[in-house]
Structure formats: C-alpha cells, structure tokens
CSV table of C-alpha atoms in Angstrom, one decimal:
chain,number,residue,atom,x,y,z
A,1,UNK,CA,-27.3,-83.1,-13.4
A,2,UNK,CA,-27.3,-79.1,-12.5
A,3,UNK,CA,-27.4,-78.0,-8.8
A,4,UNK,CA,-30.9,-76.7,-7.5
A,5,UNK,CA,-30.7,-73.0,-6.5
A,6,UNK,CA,-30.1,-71.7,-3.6
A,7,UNK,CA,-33.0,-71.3,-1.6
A,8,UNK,CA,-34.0,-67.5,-1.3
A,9,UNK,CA,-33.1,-66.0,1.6
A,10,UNK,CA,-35.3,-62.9,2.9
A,11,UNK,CA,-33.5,-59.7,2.5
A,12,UNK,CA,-32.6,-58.7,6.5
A,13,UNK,CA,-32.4,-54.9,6.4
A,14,UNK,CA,-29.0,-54.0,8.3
A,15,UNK,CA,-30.0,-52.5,11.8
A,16,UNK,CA,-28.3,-48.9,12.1
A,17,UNK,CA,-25.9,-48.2,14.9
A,18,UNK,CA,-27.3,-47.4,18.3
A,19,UNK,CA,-26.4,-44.2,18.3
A,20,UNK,CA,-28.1,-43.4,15.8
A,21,UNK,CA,-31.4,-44.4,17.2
A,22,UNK,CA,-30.7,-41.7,19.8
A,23,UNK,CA,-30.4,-39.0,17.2
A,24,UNK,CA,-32.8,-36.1,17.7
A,25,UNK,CA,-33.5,-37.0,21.5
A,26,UNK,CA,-32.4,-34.5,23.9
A,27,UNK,CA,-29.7,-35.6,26.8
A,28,UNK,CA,-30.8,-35.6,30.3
A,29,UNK,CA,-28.5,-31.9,30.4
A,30,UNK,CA,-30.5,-30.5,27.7
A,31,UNK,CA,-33.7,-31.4,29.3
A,32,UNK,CA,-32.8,-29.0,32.3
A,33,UNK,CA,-33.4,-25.4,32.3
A,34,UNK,CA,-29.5,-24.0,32.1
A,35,UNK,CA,-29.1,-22.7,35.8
A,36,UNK,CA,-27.1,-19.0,34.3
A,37,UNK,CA,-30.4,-18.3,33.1
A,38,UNK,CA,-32.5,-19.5,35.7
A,39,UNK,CA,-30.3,-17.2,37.9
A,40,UNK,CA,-29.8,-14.5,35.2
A,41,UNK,CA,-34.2,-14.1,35.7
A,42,UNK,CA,-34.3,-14.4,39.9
A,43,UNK,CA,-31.5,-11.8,40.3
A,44,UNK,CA,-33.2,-9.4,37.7
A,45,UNK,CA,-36.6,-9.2,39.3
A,46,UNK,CA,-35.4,-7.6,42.4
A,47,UNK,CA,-33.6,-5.0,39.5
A,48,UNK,CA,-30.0,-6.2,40.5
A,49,UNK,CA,-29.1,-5.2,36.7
A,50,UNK,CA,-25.6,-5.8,36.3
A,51,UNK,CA,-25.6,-9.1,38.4
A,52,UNK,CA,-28.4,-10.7,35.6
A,53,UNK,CA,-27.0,-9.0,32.5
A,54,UNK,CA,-23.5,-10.8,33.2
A,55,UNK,CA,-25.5,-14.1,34.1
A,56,UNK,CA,-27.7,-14.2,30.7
A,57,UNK,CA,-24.4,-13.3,28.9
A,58,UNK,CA,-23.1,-16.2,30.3
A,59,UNK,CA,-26.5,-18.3,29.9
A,60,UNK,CA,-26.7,-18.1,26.1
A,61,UNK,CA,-23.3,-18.6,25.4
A,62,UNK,CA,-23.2,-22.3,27.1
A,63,UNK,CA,-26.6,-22.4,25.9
A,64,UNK,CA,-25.3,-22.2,22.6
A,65,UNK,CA,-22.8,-24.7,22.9
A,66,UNK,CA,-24.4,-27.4,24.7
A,67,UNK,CA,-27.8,-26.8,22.7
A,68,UNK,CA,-29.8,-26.7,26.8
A,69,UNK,CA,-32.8,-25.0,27.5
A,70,UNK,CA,-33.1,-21.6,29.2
A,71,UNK,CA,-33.0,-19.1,26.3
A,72,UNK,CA,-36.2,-17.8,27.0
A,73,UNK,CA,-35.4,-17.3,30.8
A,74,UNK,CA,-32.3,-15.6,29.6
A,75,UNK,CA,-33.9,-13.6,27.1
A,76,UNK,CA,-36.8,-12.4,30.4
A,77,UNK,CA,-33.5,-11.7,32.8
A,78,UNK,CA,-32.4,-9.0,29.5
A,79,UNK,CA,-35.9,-7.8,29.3
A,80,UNK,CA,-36.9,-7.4,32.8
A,81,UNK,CA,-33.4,-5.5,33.4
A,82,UNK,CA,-34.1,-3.1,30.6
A,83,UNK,CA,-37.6,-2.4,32.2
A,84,UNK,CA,-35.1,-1.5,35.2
A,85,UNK,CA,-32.8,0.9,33.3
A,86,UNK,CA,-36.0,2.8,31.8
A,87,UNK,CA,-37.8,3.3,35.1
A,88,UNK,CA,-34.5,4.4,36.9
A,89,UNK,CA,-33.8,6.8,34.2
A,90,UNK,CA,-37.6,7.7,34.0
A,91,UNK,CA,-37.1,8.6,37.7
A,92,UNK,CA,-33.8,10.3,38.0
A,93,UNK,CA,-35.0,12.6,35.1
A,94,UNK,CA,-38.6,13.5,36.9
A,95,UNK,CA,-36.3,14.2,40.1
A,96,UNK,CA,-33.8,16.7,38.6
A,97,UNK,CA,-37.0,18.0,36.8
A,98,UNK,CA,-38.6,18.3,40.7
A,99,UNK,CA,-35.1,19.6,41.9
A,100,UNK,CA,-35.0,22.4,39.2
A,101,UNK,CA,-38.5,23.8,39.7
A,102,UNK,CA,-38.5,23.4,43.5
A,103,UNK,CA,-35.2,25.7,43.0
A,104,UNK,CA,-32.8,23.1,45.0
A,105,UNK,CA,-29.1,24.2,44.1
A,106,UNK,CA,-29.8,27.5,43.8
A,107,UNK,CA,-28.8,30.7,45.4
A,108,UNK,CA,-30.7,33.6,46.3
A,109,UNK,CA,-30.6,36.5,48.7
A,110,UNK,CA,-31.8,35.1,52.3
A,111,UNK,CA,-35.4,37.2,51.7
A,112,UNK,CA,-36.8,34.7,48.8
A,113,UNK,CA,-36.5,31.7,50.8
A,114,UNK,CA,-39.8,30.2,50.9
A,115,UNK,CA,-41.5,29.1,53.9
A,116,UNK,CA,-41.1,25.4,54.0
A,117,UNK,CA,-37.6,25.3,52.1
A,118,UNK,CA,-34.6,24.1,53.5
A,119,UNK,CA,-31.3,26.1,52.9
A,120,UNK,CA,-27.4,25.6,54.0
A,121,UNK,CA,-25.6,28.3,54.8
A,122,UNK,CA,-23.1,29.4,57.8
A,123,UNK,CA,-25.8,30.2,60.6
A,124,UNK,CA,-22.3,31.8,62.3
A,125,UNK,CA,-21.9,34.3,59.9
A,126,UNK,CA,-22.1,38.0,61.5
A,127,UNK,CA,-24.4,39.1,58.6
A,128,UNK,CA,-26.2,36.3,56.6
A,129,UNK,CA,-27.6,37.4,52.9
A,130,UNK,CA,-27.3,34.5,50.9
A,131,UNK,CA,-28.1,30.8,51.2
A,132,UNK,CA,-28.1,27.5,49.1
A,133,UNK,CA,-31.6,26.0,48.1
A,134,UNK,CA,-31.5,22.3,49.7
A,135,UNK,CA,-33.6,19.2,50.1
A,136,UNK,CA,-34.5,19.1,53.0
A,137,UNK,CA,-34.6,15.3,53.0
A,138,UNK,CA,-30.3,15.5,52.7
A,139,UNK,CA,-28.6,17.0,55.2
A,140,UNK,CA,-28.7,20.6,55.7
A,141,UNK,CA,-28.6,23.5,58.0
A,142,UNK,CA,-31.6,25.6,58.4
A,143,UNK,CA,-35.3,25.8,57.1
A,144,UNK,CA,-37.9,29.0,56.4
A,145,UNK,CA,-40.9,27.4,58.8
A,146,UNK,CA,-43.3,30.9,59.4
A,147,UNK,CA,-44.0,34.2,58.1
A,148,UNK,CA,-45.7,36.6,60.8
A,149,UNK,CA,-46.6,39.8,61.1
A,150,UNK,CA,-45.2,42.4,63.1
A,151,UNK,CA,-45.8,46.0,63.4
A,152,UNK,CA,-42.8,47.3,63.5
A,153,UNK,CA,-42.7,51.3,62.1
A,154,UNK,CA,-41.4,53.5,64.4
A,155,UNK,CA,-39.2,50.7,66.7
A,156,UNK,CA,-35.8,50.9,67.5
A,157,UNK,CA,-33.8,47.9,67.0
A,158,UNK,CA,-33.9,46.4,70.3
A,159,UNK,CA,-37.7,47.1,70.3
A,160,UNK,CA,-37.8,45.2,66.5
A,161,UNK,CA,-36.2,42.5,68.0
A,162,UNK,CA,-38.2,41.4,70.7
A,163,UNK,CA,-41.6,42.1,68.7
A,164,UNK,CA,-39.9,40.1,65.9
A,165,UNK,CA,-38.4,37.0,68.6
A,166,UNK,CA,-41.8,37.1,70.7
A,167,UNK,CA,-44.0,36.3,67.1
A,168,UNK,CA,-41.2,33.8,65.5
A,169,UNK,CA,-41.4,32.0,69.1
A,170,UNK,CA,-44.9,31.4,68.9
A,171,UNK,CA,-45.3,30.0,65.1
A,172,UNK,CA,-41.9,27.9,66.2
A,173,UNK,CA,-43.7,26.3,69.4
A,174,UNK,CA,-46.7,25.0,67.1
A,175,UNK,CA,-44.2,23.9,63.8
A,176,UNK,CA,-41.6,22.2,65.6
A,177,UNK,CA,-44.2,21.0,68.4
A,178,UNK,CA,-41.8,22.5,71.4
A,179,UNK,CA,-41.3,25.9,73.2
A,180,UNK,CA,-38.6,27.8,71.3
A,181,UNK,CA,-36.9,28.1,75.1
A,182,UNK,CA,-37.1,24.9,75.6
A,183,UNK,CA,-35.6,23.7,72.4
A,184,UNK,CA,-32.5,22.5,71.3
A,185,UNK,CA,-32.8,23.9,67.9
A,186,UNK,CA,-32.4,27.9,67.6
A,187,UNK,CA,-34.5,30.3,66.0
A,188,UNK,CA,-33.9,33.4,63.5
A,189,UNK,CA,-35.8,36.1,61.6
A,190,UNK,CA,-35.8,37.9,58.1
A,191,UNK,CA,-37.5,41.5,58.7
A,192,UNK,CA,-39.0,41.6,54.9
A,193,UNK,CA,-40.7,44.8,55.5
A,194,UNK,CA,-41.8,47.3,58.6
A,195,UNK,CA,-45.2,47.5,58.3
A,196,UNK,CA,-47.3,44.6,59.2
A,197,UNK,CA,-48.8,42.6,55.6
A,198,UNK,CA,-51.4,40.0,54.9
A,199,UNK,CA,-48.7,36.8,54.4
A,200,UNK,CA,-46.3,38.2,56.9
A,201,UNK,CA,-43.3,40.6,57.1
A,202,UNK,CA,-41.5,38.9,59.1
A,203,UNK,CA,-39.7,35.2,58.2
A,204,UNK,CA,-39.0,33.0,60.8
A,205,UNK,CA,-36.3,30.1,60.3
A,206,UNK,CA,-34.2,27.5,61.9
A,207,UNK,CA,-31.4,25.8,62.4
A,208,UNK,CA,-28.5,24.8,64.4
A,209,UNK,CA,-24.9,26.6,64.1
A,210,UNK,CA,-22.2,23.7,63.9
A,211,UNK,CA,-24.9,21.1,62.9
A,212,UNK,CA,-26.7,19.4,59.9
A,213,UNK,CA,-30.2,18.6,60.1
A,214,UNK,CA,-31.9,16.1,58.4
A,215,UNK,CA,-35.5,15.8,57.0
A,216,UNK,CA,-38.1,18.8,58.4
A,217,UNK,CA,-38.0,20.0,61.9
A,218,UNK,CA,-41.9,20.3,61.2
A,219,UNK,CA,-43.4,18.0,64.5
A,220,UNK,CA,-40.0,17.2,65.8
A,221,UNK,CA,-40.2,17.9,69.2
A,222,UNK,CA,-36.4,19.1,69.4
C-alpha cells in the first residue's frame, strides 16, 4: 500500500537579517547637523575668515566620511567668507583710490598744502619747505587749518610777522575752539604772497614740535 504525501507545507519566506532592515535609515550621528559646520557658519558671519574657512575644511571632510548633515551650512560658512574677502578688497581698493586723489603720501613744497590737510614734517627745522601729505586720522604732526589775508607790501619783517601772527591767531581761536595764547598746540604761517587776495595770502597751520597728533585739531579745545 503506497505512503500518502506529505502534507504541503506553506512556503515561509526567510526573514532577512536585522541589519538589514536598518538599511537606508540614518544613525542618530547623521541626523545631527556636523558641529565643524555649524561653527564653520557662526564664526563667518562676524567675517572671522580664516577661523571658518579651516572649520568648513574640516566640516566636509568628516562629513564625507561619516555621511552627517551640515554640507550646506559648510558650504554658507565658504560663501559668506567670500562675500568677506570681496567687500574687504572692494574697500581697501576705494581707500588707496581716496588716498591717491586726496594726495596722502605725497610730497610737495610747504605752499601747496591745502587748508584742511594734515602733513608730517620736522616743525624744528630752521627753514621748513617741504612736507609729507598725511591722513590726518593716523598720527601726524601739523595741519593747514586757515588762509587770511594780510596786507603786507612795504613791511619789514618784524612788521610781516606780527600782521601775519595777529590774523593766524584769530582764524586759530575759532578752528581749534581756544585762544592761540592760551593753547597747548603752536601756531605757524606760509606768506604765499604780499599783497592781500580774495582766498588768502597768508596760510596758517599747526602743530606741536616733538609730538604726533591724532585726528583734526578742528574743535579740540587744546
């Protein structure tokens, strides 16, 4: 008498590994925004340039290797700090554009300074005929504040002088904000021509042998 078959068993499909369930699904450290990058963005906002450049460097290479979020932080941190570079150039080019036409550097005969320029030269010197153009936001030694005029034809020197002092005096009192005699600064003058002119003759400036001054002495009070 033959056997009876076997009954059929249902087909039980094999259940795949566990890791493999987890295939695909980011790890808690992926999740998180990579904290080189997060960094790399906050430190170039305030433009601290090479402080984020080496922290997004850093930020895509472990993002790379651990597959973690952040790129597009990182990639912000490259792109705000290249913003930085441009507007620094941008500005440091516009400044030595202002420098050149404002004449700063330059040297000329003590005559062509203009009033409200700022110069460095030795204020001890027996006979001054040259100075250096400054900024008078750095330091520097004197400053053109006036022209006046004087009538001066005909006067002898010591005459010239104390026409030249007494007219100097009086535009320094009401730039600088103090009587020149009561000042610590001390006060010269350029005698451009005799006769008395329209703009001025005479060019009054400033300045204190020995010592650096430091931004306009316009309103000072010294």
């Amino acid at each position: 008498m033959s056997q009876p078959p076997p009954p059929i068993q249902p087909a039980r499909p094999s259940l795949p590994p566990a890791e493999s369930w987890l295939a695909g699904v980011p790890t808690p450290a992926q999740q998180r925004q990579d904290r080189y990058a997060v960094a790399a963005f906050v430190t170039s906002l305030p433009g601290l340039v090479p402080i984020a450049l080496v922290l997004a460097g850093i930020a895509l290479r472990r993002i790379k290797r651990t597959g973690g979020r952040g790129k597009k932080l990182a990639y912000g941190a490259l792109a705000v700090s290249l913003c930085w570079v441009l507007a620094t150039s941008v500005a440091v080019t516009l400044n030595l554009l202002g420098e050149r036409r404002a004449g700063i550097g330059r040297t000329v005969g003590i005559a062509q300074v203009a009033v409200g320029r700022c110069f460095d030269a030795d204020l001890e010197a027996a006979a001054l005929r040259v100075v250096r153009i400054a900024d008078c936001a750095v330091a520097h030694t004197g400053e053109a504040y006036a022209k006046v005029r004087a009538s001066l034809t005909g006067l002898a020197a010591d005459q010239t002088q104390t026409v030249a002092t007494q007219q100097c005096a009086t535009s320094f009192n009401a730039f600088v904000g103090k009587p020149y005699e009561r000042s610590e600064l001390d006060m010269y003058y350029v005698v451009l021509e005799d006769r008395a002119v329209a703009d001025g003759n005479v060019l009054c400036l400033l300045g204190m042998p020995g010592m650096r001054l430091t931004g306009s002495m316009r309103g000072s009070q010294r």
